[in-house]
Amino acid sequence: MARRKMIYEGKAKILYEGPEPGTLVQYFKDDATAFNAEKRDVIEGKGVLNNRLSEFFMTGLANIGIPTHFIRRLNMREQLIRAVEIVPLEVIVRNYAAGTMAKRLGMEEGTQLPRPVVEFSYKNDDLGDPLVPEEYIIAFGWANQQDLDDIIALALRVNDFMSGVMMGVGIKLIDFKIEIGRVYDGDFMRLIIADEISPDSCRLWDIETGQKLDKDVFRRDLGSLTDAYTEVARRLGVLPKTSATGAKPTLIN
Ligand code: CDP
């Protein structure tokens, strides 16, 4: 079989040409990076877990009427997605202070915010994804005011869904990042959720113990990242009977 054409390779995923026009295959790698790729490692099984978790969240969003790029999972590491034109923004929703917000404002991590806050970073690795005000986004033409209003509404709906799902399994959704894509039906443009939704792009804390179950485990050397992601997958019921990596069977009780 001829090798598929690679379209793009990112830090954690590869995009290949899809089987039909307007589709792509998204492959989840085991590579983990943090601090704009200054820290990197290969975490066995991470890609398999994120493939399943992203499928789980995107399918749930579609079920409540939020459009996403996800079409179907193809195998352990790949999913079929709609090709989109990515809006060059990282859309971050925060419920509790953490990470850069806690640092910037001198807040203790875990402080509840008065209401969910949506912020935007300009997607540019060379610049370290700088925080940008809406004024810049509109002035530079990355999105217009109508797009931004729609993106904020979408992000807040995703937040409500994700917060509820997580709360149901004893996890607090501290913050998360999504990316938005444009799809065109003739002249009509729609904004849909793209990229991935996984513990790589969320902060997830156990409600009881405060234990971190997300990429901060890797960023801050807090233990096994695979164990943390497996715990999230196990609680959500998305793990098959054998382990996510297809290796040794694990006990699920
Ligand atoms: O993660 P970091 O402290 O660098 O930045 P943040 O602005 O506090 O991140 C907010 C949320 O967005 C966290 O859940 C991050 O994991 C996520 N994020 C991401 O997935 N990718 C980025 N390039 C930046 C943030």
PDB file of C-alpha atoms and ligand atoms in Angstrom:
ATOM      1  CA  MET A   1       0.000   0.000   0.000  1.00  0.00           C
ATOM      2  CA  ALA A   2       1.319   3.440  -0.867  1.00  0.00           C
ATOM      3  CA  ARG A   3       2.326   5.621   2.081  1.00  0.00           C
ATOM      4  CA  ARG A   4      -0.249   8.206   2.969  1.00  0.00           C
ATOM      5  CA  LYS A   5       0.631  11.780   2.368  1.00  0.00           C
ATOM      6  CA  MET A   6       1.551  13.624   5.534  1.00  0.00           C
ATOM      7  CA  ILE A   7      -0.052  17.075   5.680  1.00  0.00           C
ATOM      8  CA  TYR A   8       1.342  18.379   8.958  1.00  0.00           C
ATOM      9  CA  GLU A   9       3.338  17.178  11.965  1.00  0.00           C
ATOM     10  CA  GLY A  10       2.802  18.896  15.294  1.00  0.00           C
ATOM     11  CA  LYS A  11       4.165  18.246  18.768  1.00  0.00           C
ATOM     12  CA  ALA A  12       1.622  15.583  19.753  1.00  0.00           C
ATOM     13  CA  LYS A  13      -0.192  14.730  16.524  1.00  0.00           C
ATOM     14  CA  ILE A  14       0.290  14.095  12.818  1.00  0.00           C
ATOM     15  CA  LEU A  15      -2.266  14.881  10.119  1.00  0.00           C
ATOM     16  CA  TYR A  16      -2.455  12.697   7.004  1.00  0.00           C
ATOM     17  CA  GLU A  17      -4.505  13.080   3.888  1.00  0.00           C
ATOM     18  CA  GLY A  18      -7.934  11.497   4.423  1.00  0.00           C
ATOM     19  CA  PRO A  19      -9.728   8.898   2.279  1.00  0.00           C
ATOM     20  CA  GLU A  20     -12.176  11.462   0.862  1.00  0.00           C
ATOM     21  CA  PRO A  21     -11.864  15.129  -0.051  1.00  0.00           C
ATOM     22  CA  GLY A  22     -12.451  17.351   2.958  1.00  0.00           C
ATOM     23  CA  THR A  23     -11.253  14.720   5.423  1.00  0.00           C
ATOM     24  CA  LEU A  24      -7.975  14.126   7.271  1.00  0.00           C
ATOM     25  CA  VAL A  25      -6.608  11.363   9.462  1.00  0.00           C
ATOM     26  CA  GLN A  26      -5.416  12.607  12.853  1.00  0.00           C
ATOM     27  CA  TYR A  27      -2.716  10.389  14.410  1.00  0.00           C
ATOM     28  CA  PHE A  28      -1.975  10.735  18.142  1.00  0.00           C
ATOM     29  CA  LYS A  29       1.729  10.384  19.006  1.00  0.00           C
ATOM     30  CA  ASP A  30       3.168   9.404  22.380  1.00  0.00           C
ATOM     31  CA  ASP A  31       5.338  12.535  22.451  1.00  0.00           C
ATOM     32  CA  ALA A  32       4.826  14.919  25.343  1.00  0.00           C
ATOM     33  CA  THR A  33       6.158  18.466  25.292  1.00  0.00           C
ATOM     34  CA  ALA A  34       5.855  21.383  27.676  1.00  0.00           C
ATOM     35  CA  PHE A  35       7.135  24.939  28.001  1.00  0.00           C
ATOM     36  CA  ASN A  36       6.987  25.408  24.243  1.00  0.00           C
ATOM     37  CA  ALA A  37       8.820  22.090  23.641  1.00  0.00           C
ATOM     38  CA  GLU A  38      11.761  22.910  25.951  1.00  0.00           C
ATOM     39  CA  LYS A  39      10.801  19.821  27.963  1.00  0.00           C
ATOM     40  CA  ARG A  40      10.023  16.702  25.970  1.00  0.00           C
ATOM     41  CA  ASP A  41       9.629  12.966  26.450  1.00  0.00           C
ATOM     42  CA  VAL A  42       7.910   9.949  24.970  1.00  0.00           C
ATOM     43  CA  ILE A  43       5.136   8.640  27.223  1.00  0.00           C
ATOM     44  CA  GLU A  44       4.115   5.164  26.132  1.00  0.00           C
ATOM     45  CA  GLY A  45       0.388   4.881  25.632  1.00  0.00           C
ATOM     46  CA  LYS A  46      -0.417   8.609  25.815  1.00  0.00           C
ATOM     47  CA  GLY A  47      -1.484   8.795  22.168  1.00  0.00           C
ATOM     48  CA  VAL A  48      -3.853   5.851  22.539  1.00  0.00           C
ATOM     49  CA  LEU A  49      -5.459   7.394  25.620  1.00  0.00           C
ATOM     50  CA  ASN A  50      -5.822  10.845  24.051  1.00  0.00           C
ATOM     51  CA  ASN A  51      -7.324   9.363  20.882  1.00  0.00           C
ATOM     52  CA  ARG A  52     -10.047   7.669  22.925  1.00  0.00           C
ATOM     53  CA  LEU A  53     -10.588  10.572  25.302  1.00  0.00           C
ATOM     54  CA  SER A  54     -10.848  13.114  22.497  1.00  0.00           C
ATOM     55  CA  GLU A  55     -13.333  10.800  20.750  1.00  0.00           C
ATOM     56  CA  PHE A  56     -15.343  10.584  23.970  1.00  0.00           C
ATOM     57  CA  PHE A  57     -15.526  14.365  24.493  1.00  0.00           C
ATOM     58  CA  MET A  58     -16.118  15.260  20.834  1.00  0.00           C
ATOM     59  CA  THR A  59     -18.886  12.651  20.535  1.00  0.00           C
ATOM     60  CA  GLY A  60     -20.520  13.982  23.687  1.00  0.00           C
ATOM     61  CA  LEU A  61     -20.367  17.532  22.337  1.00  0.00           C
ATOM     62  CA  ALA A  62     -21.936  16.440  19.044  1.00  0.00           C
ATOM     63  CA  ASN A  63     -24.716  14.743  21.019  1.00  0.00           C
ATOM     64  CA  ILE A  64     -25.701  18.062  22.604  1.00  0.00           C
ATOM     65  CA  GLY A  65     -25.530  19.894  19.279  1.00  0.00           C
ATOM     66  CA  ILE A  66     -22.034  21.377  19.391  1.00  0.00           C
ATOM     67  CA  PRO A  67     -20.354  20.844  16.007  1.00  0.00           C
ATOM     68  CA  THR A  68     -16.862  19.315  15.985  1.00  0.00           C
ATOM     69  CA  HIS A  69     -14.386  18.078  13.388  1.00  0.00           C
ATOM     70  CA  PHE A  70     -14.596  14.481  14.661  1.00  0.00           C
ATOM     71  CA  ILE A  71     -16.087  11.940  12.238  1.00  0.00           C
ATOM     72  CA  ARG A  72     -15.066   8.548  13.663  1.00  0.00           C
ATOM     73  CA  ARG A  73     -12.228   6.710  15.321  1.00  0.00           C
ATOM     74  CA  LEU A  74     -10.308   4.522  12.885  1.00  0.00           C
ATOM     75  CA  ASN A  75      -8.031   2.554  15.194  1.00  0.00           C
ATOM     76  CA  MET A  76      -6.048   2.822  18.433  1.00  0.00           C
ATOM     77  CA  ARG A  77      -4.172   5.942  17.414  1.00  0.00           C
ATOM     78  CA  GLU A  78      -6.123   7.470  14.548  1.00  0.00           C
ATOM     79  CA  GLN A  79      -9.374   9.243  13.946  1.00  0.00           C
ATOM     80  CA  LEU A  80     -11.036  10.551  10.821  1.00  0.00           C
ATOM     81  CA  ILE A  81     -11.746  14.271  11.021  1.00  0.00           C
ATOM     82  CA  ARG A  82     -13.116  17.030   8.823  1.00  0.00           C
ATOM     83  CA  ALA A  83     -10.467  19.223   7.279  1.00  0.00           C
ATOM     84  CA  VAL A  84     -10.882  22.758   8.602  1.00  0.00           C
ATOM     85  CA  GLU A  85      -9.172  26.097   8.296  1.00  0.00           C
ATOM     86  CA  ILE A  86      -7.771  26.612  11.797  1.00  0.00           C
ATOM     87  CA  VAL A  87      -8.441  29.991  13.426  1.00  0.00           C
ATOM     88  CA  PRO A  88      -4.952  30.938  14.694  1.00  0.00           C
ATOM     89  CA  LEU A  89      -6.086  31.276  18.307  1.00  0.00           C
ATOM     90  CA  GLU A  90      -5.888  29.141  21.417  1.00  0.00           C
ATOM     91  CA  VAL A  91      -9.203  29.638  23.151  1.00  0.00           C
ATOM     92  CA  ILE A  92      -8.737  29.157  26.887  1.00  0.00           C
ATOM     93  CA  VAL A  93     -11.587  28.848  29.368  1.00  0.00           C
ATOM     94  CA  ARG A  94     -10.832  29.101  33.075  1.00  0.00           C
ATOM     95  CA  ASN A  95     -13.023  28.231  36.051  1.00  0.00           C
ATOM     96  CA  TYR A  96     -10.292  28.355  38.698  1.00  0.00           C
ATOM     97  CA  ALA A  97      -6.977  30.226  38.681  1.00  0.00           C
ATOM     98  CA  ALA A  98      -3.976  28.121  37.620  1.00  0.00           C
ATOM     99  CA  GLY A  99      -0.925  28.220  35.384  1.00  0.00           C
ATOM    100  CA  THR A 100      -0.176  31.499  33.672  1.00  0.00           C
ATOM    101  CA  MET A 101      -3.245  33.251  35.106  1.00  0.00           C
ATOM    102  CA  ALA A 102      -2.262  32.419  38.688  1.00  0.00           C
ATOM    103  CA  LYS A 103       1.285  33.599  37.985  1.00  0.00           C
ATOM    104  CA  ARG A 104       0.282  36.776  36.161  1.00  0.00           C
ATOM    105  CA  LEU A 105      -2.192  37.914  38.810  1.00  0.00           C
ATOM    106  CA  GLY A 106      -0.409  36.510  41.864  1.00  0.00           C
ATOM    107  CA  MET A 107      -3.355  34.243  42.680  1.00  0.00           C
ATOM    108  CA  GLU A 108      -3.179  30.958  44.499  1.00  0.00           C
ATOM    109  CA  GLU A 109      -3.773  28.028  42.137  1.00  0.00           C
ATOM    110  CA  GLY A 110      -7.243  26.596  42.661  1.00  0.00           C
ATOM    111  CA  THR A 111      -8.935  29.893  43.581  1.00  0.00           C
ATOM    112  CA  GLN A 112     -12.424  29.829  42.087  1.00  0.00           C
ATOM    113  CA  LEU A 113     -13.066  32.651  39.614  1.00  0.00           C
ATOM    114  CA  PRO A 114     -16.222  34.786  39.980  1.00  0.00           C
ATOM    115  CA  ARG A 115     -17.386  33.370  36.641  1.00  0.00           C
ATOM    116  CA  PRO A 116     -15.846  31.383  33.787  1.00  0.00           C
ATOM    117  CA  VAL A 117     -13.330  33.502  31.900  1.00  0.00           C
ATOM    118  CA  VAL A 118     -12.509  33.109  28.201  1.00  0.00           C
ATOM    119  CA  GLU A 119      -9.155  34.366  26.914  1.00  0.00           C
ATOM    120  CA  PHE A 120      -7.251  34.112  23.656  1.00  0.00           C
ATOM    121  CA  SER A 121      -3.639  33.404  22.778  1.00  0.00           C
ATOM    122  CA  TYR A 122      -2.199  33.900  19.326  1.00  0.00           C
ATOM    123  CA  LYS A 123      -1.151  30.454  18.033  1.00  0.00           C
ATOM    124  CA  ASN A 124       2.521  30.963  17.286  1.00  0.00           C
ATOM    125  CA  ASP A 125       5.182  28.690  18.791  1.00  0.00           C
ATOM    126  CA  ASP A 126       8.050  31.058  17.960  1.00  0.00           C
ATOM    127  CA  LEU A 127       6.376  33.721  20.101  1.00  0.00           C
ATOM    128  CA  GLY A 128       5.274  31.278  22.811  1.00  0.00           C
ATOM    129  CA  ASP A 129       1.531  31.717  22.082  1.00  0.00           C
ATOM    130  CA  PRO A 130       1.161  35.237  23.551  1.00  0.00           C
ATOM    131  CA  LEU A 131      -2.057  36.321  25.231  1.00  0.00           C
ATOM    132  CA  VAL A 132      -3.901  38.744  22.938  1.00  0.00           C
ATOM    133  CA  PRO A 133      -6.869  41.068  23.495  1.00  0.00           C
ATOM    134  CA  GLU A 134      -9.910  40.878  21.208  1.00  0.00           C
ATOM    135  CA  GLU A 135      -8.872  44.234  19.738  1.00  0.00           C
ATOM    136  CA  TYR A 136      -5.715  42.641  18.253  1.00  0.00           C
ATOM    137  CA  ILE A 137      -7.656  39.657  16.905  1.00  0.00           C
ATOM    138  CA  ILE A 138     -10.033  41.906  15.007  1.00  0.00           C
ATOM    139  CA  ALA A 139      -7.385  44.429  13.919  1.00  0.00           C
ATOM    140  CA  PHE A 140      -5.149  41.686  12.486  1.00  0.00           C
ATOM    141  CA  GLY A 141      -8.095  39.923  10.858  1.00  0.00           C
ATOM    142  CA  TRP A 142      -7.655  36.562  12.635  1.00  0.00           C
ATOM    143  CA  ALA A 143     -11.398  36.658  13.348  1.00  0.00           C
ATOM    144  CA  ASN A 144     -14.117  39.287  13.204  1.00  0.00           C
ATOM    145  CA  GLN A 145     -16.425  40.429  16.011  1.00  0.00           C
ATOM    146  CA  GLN A 146     -19.199  38.034  14.956  1.00  0.00           C
ATOM    147  CA  ASP A 147     -16.738  35.113  14.893  1.00  0.00           C
ATOM    148  CA  LEU A 148     -15.485  36.075  18.356  1.00  0.00           C
ATOM    149  CA  ASP A 149     -18.998  36.251  19.788  1.00  0.00           C
ATOM    150  CA  ASP A 150     -19.696  32.795  18.310  1.00  0.00           C
ATOM    151  CA  ILE A 151     -16.375  31.405  19.558  1.00  0.00           C
ATOM    152  CA  ILE A 152     -17.025  32.645  23.107  1.00  0.00           C
ATOM    153  CA  ALA A 153     -20.535  31.159  23.077  1.00  0.00           C
ATOM    154  CA  LEU A 154     -19.144  27.825  21.802  1.00  0.00           C
ATOM    155  CA  ALA A 155     -16.324  27.829  24.369  1.00  0.00           C
ATOM    156  CA  LEU A 156     -18.751  28.444  27.243  1.00  0.00           C
ATOM    157  CA  ARG A 157     -21.020  25.608  26.060  1.00  0.00           C
ATOM    158  CA  VAL A 158     -18.011  23.291  25.864  1.00  0.00           C
ATOM    159  CA  ASN A 159     -17.103  24.423  29.383  1.00  0.00           C
ATOM    160  CA  ASP A 160     -20.556  23.602  30.743  1.00  0.00           C
ATOM    161  CA  PHE A 161     -20.486  20.179  29.112  1.00  0.00           C
ATOM    162  CA  MET A 162     -16.941  19.330  30.190  1.00  0.00           C
ATOM    163  CA  SER A 163     -17.438  20.651  33.751  1.00  0.00           C
ATOM    164  CA  GLY A 164     -20.582  18.552  34.167  1.00  0.00           C
ATOM    165  CA  VAL A 165     -19.064  15.375  32.744  1.00  0.00           C
ATOM    166  CA  MET A 166     -15.989  15.780  34.928  1.00  0.00           C
ATOM    167  CA  MET A 167     -17.947  16.589  38.057  1.00  0.00           C
ATOM    168  CA  GLY A 168     -19.896  13.361  37.512  1.00  0.00           C
ATOM    169  CA  VAL A 169     -16.680  11.382  37.944  1.00  0.00           C
ATOM    170  CA  GLY A 170     -15.256  13.387  40.837  1.00  0.00           C
ATOM    171  CA  ILE A 171     -13.004  15.665  38.809  1.00  0.00           C
ATOM    172  CA  LYS A 172     -12.841  19.466  38.859  1.00  0.00           C
ATOM    173  CA  LEU A 173     -12.303  21.149  35.482  1.00  0.00           C
ATOM    174  CA  ILE A 174      -9.863  23.926  36.330  1.00  0.00           C
ATOM    175  CA  ASP A 175      -9.267  25.198  32.786  1.00  0.00           C
ATOM    176  CA  PHE A 176      -8.861  23.981  29.218  1.00  0.00           C
ATOM    177  CA  LYS A 177      -7.875  25.026  25.738  1.00  0.00           C
ATOM    178  CA  ILE A 178      -9.738  24.447  22.496  1.00  0.00           C
ATOM    179  CA  GLU A 179      -9.050  25.310  18.897  1.00  0.00           C
ATOM    180  CA  ILE A 180     -11.664  26.375  16.398  1.00  0.00           C
ATOM    181  CA  GLY A 181     -11.885  25.574  12.703  1.00  0.00           C
ATOM    182  CA  ARG A 182     -13.812  27.081   9.830  1.00  0.00           C
ATOM    183  CA  VAL A 183     -15.721  24.871   7.409  1.00  0.00           C
ATOM    184  CA  TYR A 184     -17.452  26.138   4.308  1.00  0.00           C
ATOM    185  CA  ASP A 185     -20.742  24.975   2.830  1.00  0.00           C
ATOM    186  CA  GLY A 186     -20.755  27.017  -0.357  1.00  0.00           C
ATOM    187  CA  ASP A 187     -20.647  30.652   0.723  1.00  0.00           C
ATOM    188  CA  PHE A 188     -21.733  29.792   4.224  1.00  0.00           C
ATOM    189  CA  MET A 189     -18.982  29.549   6.861  1.00  0.00           C
ATOM    190  CA  ARG A 190     -19.401  27.671  10.146  1.00  0.00           C
ATOM    191  CA  LEU A 191     -17.158  27.515  13.195  1.00  0.00           C
ATOM    192  CA  ILE A 192     -16.598  24.063  14.696  1.00  0.00           C
ATOM    193  CA  ILE A 193     -14.459  22.579  17.481  1.00  0.00           C
ATOM    194  CA  ALA A 194     -11.201  21.181  16.073  1.00  0.00           C
ATOM    195  CA  ASP A 195      -7.846  19.762  17.251  1.00  0.00           C
ATOM    196  CA  GLU A 196      -8.303  17.635  20.392  1.00  0.00           C
ATOM    197  CA  ILE A 197      -9.854  17.717  23.822  1.00  0.00           C
ATOM    198  CA  SER A 198      -7.803  15.594  26.205  1.00  0.00           C
ATOM    199  CA  PRO A 199      -5.883  15.791  29.488  1.00  0.00           C
ATOM    200  CA  ASP A 200      -3.053  17.331  27.398  1.00  0.00           C
ATOM    201  CA  SER A 201      -5.170  20.460  26.980  1.00  0.00           C
ATOM    202  CA  CYS A 202      -7.144  20.565  30.251  1.00  0.00           C
ATOM    203  CA  ARG A 203      -6.362  20.957  33.923  1.00  0.00           C
ATOM    204  CA  LEU A 204      -8.177  18.256  35.859  1.00  0.00           C
ATOM    205  CA  TRP A 205      -8.026  17.932  39.644  1.00  0.00           C
ATOM    206  CA  ASP A 206      -9.536  15.186  41.749  1.00  0.00           C
ATOM    207  CA  ILE A 207     -12.355  16.834  43.726  1.00  0.00           C
ATOM    208  CA  GLU A 208     -11.541  14.994  46.963  1.00  0.00           C
ATOM    209  CA  THR A 209      -7.752  14.993  47.041  1.00  0.00           C
ATOM    210  CA  GLY A 210      -6.787  17.772  44.619  1.00  0.00           C
ATOM    211  CA  GLN A 211      -4.537  15.272  42.806  1.00  0.00           C
ATOM    212  CA  LYS A 212      -3.614  16.466  39.318  1.00  0.00           C
ATOM    213  CA  LEU A 213      -4.777  14.195  36.485  1.00  0.00           C
ATOM    214  CA  ASP A 214      -3.524  16.218  33.509  1.00  0.00           C
ATOM    215  CA  LYS A 215      -0.380  17.346  31.697  1.00  0.00           C
ATOM    216  CA  ASP A 216       0.854  19.240  34.771  1.00  0.00           C
ATOM    217  CA  VAL A 217       1.933  15.761  36.002  1.00  0.00           C
ATOM    218  CA  PHE A 218       4.487  15.872  33.175  1.00  0.00           C
ATOM    219  CA  ARG A 219       5.231  19.614  33.307  1.00  0.00           C
ATOM    220  CA  ARG A 220       5.923  19.489  37.055  1.00  0.00           C
ATOM    221  CA  ASP A 221       7.320  15.928  37.386  1.00  0.00           C
ATOM    222  CA  LEU A 222       4.511  14.745  39.648  1.00  0.00           C
ATOM    223  CA  GLY A 223       4.577  11.050  38.710  1.00  0.00           C
ATOM    224  CA  SER A 224       3.307   8.858  35.895  1.00  0.00           C
ATOM    225  CA  LEU A 225       1.401  10.702  33.175  1.00  0.00           C
ATOM    226  CA  THR A 226       0.023   7.432  31.776  1.00  0.00           C
ATOM    227  CA  ASP A 227      -1.380   6.516  35.186  1.00  0.00           C
ATOM    228  CA  ALA A 228      -3.060   9.922  35.475  1.00  0.00           C
ATOM    229  CA  TYR A 229      -4.649   9.772  31.997  1.00  0.00           C
ATOM    230  CA  THR A 230      -5.622   6.121  32.517  1.00  0.00           C
ATOM    231  CA  GLU A 231      -7.410   7.147  35.711  1.00  0.00           C
ATOM    232  CA  VAL A 232      -9.392   9.805  33.816  1.00  0.00           C
ATOM    233  CA  ALA A 233     -10.274   7.298  31.070  1.00  0.00           C
ATOM    234  CA  ARG A 234     -11.203   4.633  33.615  1.00  0.00           C
ATOM    235  CA  ARG A 235     -13.518   6.969  35.523  1.00  0.00           C
ATOM    236  CA  LEU A 236     -15.221   8.030  32.295  1.00  0.00           C
ATOM    237  CA  GLY A 237     -15.657   4.386  31.269  1.00  0.00           C
ATOM    238  CA  VAL A 238     -13.808   4.809  27.985  1.00  0.00           C
ATOM    239  CA  LEU A 239     -11.121   2.197  28.600  1.00  0.00           C
ATOM    240  CA  PRO A 240     -11.524  -1.170  26.951  1.00  0.00           C
ATOM    241  CA  LYS A 241     -11.199  -4.256  29.154  1.00  0.00           C
ATOM    242  CA  THR A 242      -7.529  -4.581  28.220  1.00  0.00           C
ATOM    243  CA  SER A 243      -5.189  -1.686  28.862  1.00  0.00           C
ATOM    244  CA  ALA A 244      -5.423   1.339  26.587  1.00  0.00           C
ATOM    245  CA  THR A 245      -2.060   0.521  25.051  1.00  0.00           C
ATOM    246  CA  GLY A 246      -3.246  -2.962  24.129  1.00  0.00           C
ATOM    247  CA  ALA A 247      -0.477  -4.403  26.280  1.00  0.00           C
ATOM    248  CA  LYS A 248      -1.101  -6.300  29.501  1.00  0.00           C
ATOM    249  CA  PRO A 249      -4.725  -6.511  30.614  1.00  0.00           C
ATOM    250  CA  THR A 250      -5.431  -4.177  33.524  1.00  0.00           C
ATOM    251  CA  LEU A 251      -7.827  -4.740  36.367  1.00  0.00           C
ATOM    252  CA  ILE A 252     -10.763  -2.383  36.168  1.00  0.00           C
ATOM    253  CA  ASN A 253     -12.818  -2.411  39.318  1.00  0.00           C
TER     254      ASN A 253
HETATM  255  O1  CDP B   1      -0.327  25.634  30.609  1.00  0.00           O
HETATM  256  P1  CDP B   1       0.278  26.980  30.895  1.00  0.00           P
HETATM  257  O2  CDP B   1       0.415  27.284  32.349  1.00  0.00           O
HETATM  258  O3  CDP B   1       1.480  27.269  30.076  1.00  0.00           O
HETATM  259  O4  CDP B   1      -0.760  28.016  30.306  1.00  0.00           O
HETATM  260  P2  CDP B   1      -2.206  28.401  30.754  1.00  0.00           P
HETATM  261  O5  CDP B   1      -2.527  29.617  29.957  1.00  0.00           O
HETATM  262  O6  CDP B   1      -2.354  28.502  32.232  1.00  0.00           O
HETATM  263  O7  CDP B   1      -3.105  27.189  30.233  1.00  0.00           O
HETATM  264  C1  CDP B   1      -4.496  27.150  30.392  1.00  0.00           C
HETATM  265  C2  CDP B   1      -5.011  25.807  29.908  1.00  0.00           C
HETATM  266  O8  CDP B   1      -4.815  25.707  28.504  1.00  0.00           O
HETATM  267  C3  CDP B   1      -4.295  24.603  30.505  1.00  0.00           C
HETATM  268  O9  CDP B   1      -5.251  23.570  30.720  1.00  0.00           O
HETATM  269  C4  CDP B   1      -3.301  24.182  29.460  1.00  0.00           C
HETATM  270  O10 CDP B   1      -3.061  22.789  29.491  1.00  0.00           O
HETATM  271  C5  CDP B   1      -4.022  24.579  28.179  1.00  0.00           C
HETATM  272  N1  CDP B   1      -3.063  24.966  27.121  1.00  0.00           N
HETATM  273  C6  CDP B   1      -2.839  24.126  26.051  1.00  0.00           C
HETATM  274  O11 CDP B   1      -3.458  23.054  25.974  1.00  0.00           O
HETATM  275  N2  CDP B   1      -1.947  24.460  25.072  1.00  0.00           N
HETATM  276  C7  CDP B   1      -1.286  25.632  25.117  1.00  0.00           C
HETATM  277  N3  CDP B   1      -0.443  25.936  24.146  1.00  0.00           N
HETATM  278  C8  CDP B   1      -1.510  26.514  26.194  1.00  0.00           C
HETATM  279  C9  CDP B   1      -2.405  26.151  27.186  1.00  0.00           C
END
